[in-house]
Coordinates of C-alpha atoms in Angstrom, one line a residue:
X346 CA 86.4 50.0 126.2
X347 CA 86.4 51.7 129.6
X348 CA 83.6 54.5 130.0
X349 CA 85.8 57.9 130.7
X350 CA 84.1 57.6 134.8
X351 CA 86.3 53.9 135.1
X352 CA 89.3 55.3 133.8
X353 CA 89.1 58.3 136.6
X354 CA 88.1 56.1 139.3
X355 CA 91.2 53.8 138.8
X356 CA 93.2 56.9 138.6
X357 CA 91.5 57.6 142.2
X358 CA 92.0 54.5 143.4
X359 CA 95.3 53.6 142.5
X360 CA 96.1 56.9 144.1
X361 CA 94.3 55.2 147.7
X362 CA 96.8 52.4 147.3
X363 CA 99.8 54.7 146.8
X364 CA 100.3 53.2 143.3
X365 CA 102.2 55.6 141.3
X366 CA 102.5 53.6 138.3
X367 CA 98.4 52.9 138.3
X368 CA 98.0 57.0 138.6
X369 CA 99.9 57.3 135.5
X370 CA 99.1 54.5 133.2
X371 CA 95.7 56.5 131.8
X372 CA 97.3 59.9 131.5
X373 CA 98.0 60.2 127.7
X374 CA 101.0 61.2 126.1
X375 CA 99.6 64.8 125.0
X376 CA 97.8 65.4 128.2
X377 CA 97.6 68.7 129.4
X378 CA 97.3 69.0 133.2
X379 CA 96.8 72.2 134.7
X380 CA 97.6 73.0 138.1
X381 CA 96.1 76.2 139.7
X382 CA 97.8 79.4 140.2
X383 CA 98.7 80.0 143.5
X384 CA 99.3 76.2 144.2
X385 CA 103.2 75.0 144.4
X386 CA 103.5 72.9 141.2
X387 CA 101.0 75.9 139.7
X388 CA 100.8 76.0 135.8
X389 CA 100.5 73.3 132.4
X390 CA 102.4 69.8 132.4
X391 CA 102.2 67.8 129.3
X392 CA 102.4 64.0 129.5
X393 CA 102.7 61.5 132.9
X394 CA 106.3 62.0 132.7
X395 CA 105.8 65.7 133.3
X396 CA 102.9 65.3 135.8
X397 CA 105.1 62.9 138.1
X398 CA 107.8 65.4 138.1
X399 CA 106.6 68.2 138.4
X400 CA 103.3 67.4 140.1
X401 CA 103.5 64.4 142.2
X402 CA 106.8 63.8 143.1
X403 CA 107.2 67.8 143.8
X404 CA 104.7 67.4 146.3
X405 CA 105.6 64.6 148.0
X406 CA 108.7 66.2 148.3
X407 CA 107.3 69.1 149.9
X408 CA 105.2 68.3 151.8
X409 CA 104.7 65.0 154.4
X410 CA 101.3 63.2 154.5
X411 CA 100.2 65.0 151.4
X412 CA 97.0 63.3 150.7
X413 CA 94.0 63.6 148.3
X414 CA 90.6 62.1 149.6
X415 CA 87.6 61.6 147.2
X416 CA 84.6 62.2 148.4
X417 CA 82.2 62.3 145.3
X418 CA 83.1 61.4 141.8
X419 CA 80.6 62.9 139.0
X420 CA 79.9 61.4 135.6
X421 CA 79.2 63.7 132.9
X422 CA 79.9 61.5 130.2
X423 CA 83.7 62.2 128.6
X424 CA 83.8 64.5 131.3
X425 CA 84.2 63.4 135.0
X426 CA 84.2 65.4 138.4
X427 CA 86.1 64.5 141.2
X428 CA 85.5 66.6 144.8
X429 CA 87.4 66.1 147.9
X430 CA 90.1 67.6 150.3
X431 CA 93.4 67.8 149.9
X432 CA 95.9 67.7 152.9
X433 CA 99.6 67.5 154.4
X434 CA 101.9 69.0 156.7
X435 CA 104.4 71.6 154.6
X436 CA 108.2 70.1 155.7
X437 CA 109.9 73.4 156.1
X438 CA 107.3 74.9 158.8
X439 CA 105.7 71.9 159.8
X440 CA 102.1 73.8 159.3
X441 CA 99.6 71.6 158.0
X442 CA 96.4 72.6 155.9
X443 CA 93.5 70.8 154.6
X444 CA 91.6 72.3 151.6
X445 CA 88.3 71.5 149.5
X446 CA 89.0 70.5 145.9
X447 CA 88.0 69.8 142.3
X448 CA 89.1 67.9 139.3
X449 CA 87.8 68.8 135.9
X450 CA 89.0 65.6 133.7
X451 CA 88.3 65.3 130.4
X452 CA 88.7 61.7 128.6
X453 CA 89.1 60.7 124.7
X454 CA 90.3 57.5 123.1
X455 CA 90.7 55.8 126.5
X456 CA 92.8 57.9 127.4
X457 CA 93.1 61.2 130.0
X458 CA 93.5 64.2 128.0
X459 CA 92.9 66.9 130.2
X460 CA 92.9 67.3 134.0
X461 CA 92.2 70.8 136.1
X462 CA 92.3 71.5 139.8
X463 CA 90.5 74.2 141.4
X464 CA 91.5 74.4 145.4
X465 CA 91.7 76.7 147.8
X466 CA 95.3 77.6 147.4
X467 CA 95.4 80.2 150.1
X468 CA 95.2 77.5 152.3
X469 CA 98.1 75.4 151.6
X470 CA 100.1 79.4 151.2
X471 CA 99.2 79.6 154.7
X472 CA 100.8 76.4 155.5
X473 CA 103.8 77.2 153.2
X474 CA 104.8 80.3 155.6

C-alpha cells in the first residue's frame, strides 16, 4: 500500500501535468476538503465530485493561468504538508496575484480524507477587484 506522502505527491503531480482525473482518483468518497474563508470557492466540499465542481473547475473558470506550484512537500506520517504559491490572472479585471500557501492533508485507508488550505486570501481579493 501507498505510504499517505505517495498518495499526496501523485495528487501534486498529476496536478503539474494538468491531469484532472489523476488529482481526483485518491480523494475519497467522504472527503472533507476545506477551502479557506475569504478565498472564492471558500467553505467544506465532500467527495471529488464536489471538489471538481466547486473547487477546481470554479477556478479555472475564474481565473486564467491559475496555477499551484509545490515547493516543499512534508511527511508527517498520515499527515502530509504541502507549501507553495498559488497564482493566476482574475478574468473579469485582468489583475493577477501570486500568494504563499499550505495544504494540511490527512490520509486513511489509501485514501485522502481530509484536505485544508491556508493562503493569503487578501491577495487573490485584491486581484478579484
Amino acid at each position: 500500500m501507498r505510504t499517505a506522502y505517495e498518495i499526496v505527491k501523485a495528487h501534486y503531480d498529476a496536478n503539474a501535468r494538468r491531469d484532472m482525473d489523476g488529482m481526483l482518483a485518491d480523494i475519497a468518497a467522504d472527503c472533507r476538503w476545506i477551502e479557506m474563508d475569504g478565498f472564492p470557492c471558500a467553505g467544506t466540499h465532500v467527495g471529488p465530485q464536489e471538489v471538481f465542481k466547486n473547487v477546481f473547475f470554479a477556478l479555472g473558470e475564474a481565473f486564467d493561468g491559475y496555477t499551484f506550484a509545490l515547493e516543499r512537500l512534508l511527511d508527517a506520517g498520515s499527515d502530509v504538508i504541502g507549501i507553495g504559491d498559488y497564482a493566476g490572472t482574475y478574468r473579469q479585471t485582468g489583475k493577477s496575484f501570486k500568494a504563499r500557501v499550505v495544504h494540511v492533508w490527512s490520509v486513511a485507508d489509501g485514501k485522502i480524507r481530509r484536505f485544508e488550505q491556508f493562503t493569503d486570501t487578501l491577495r487573490v481579493a485584491d486581484a478579484m477587484r
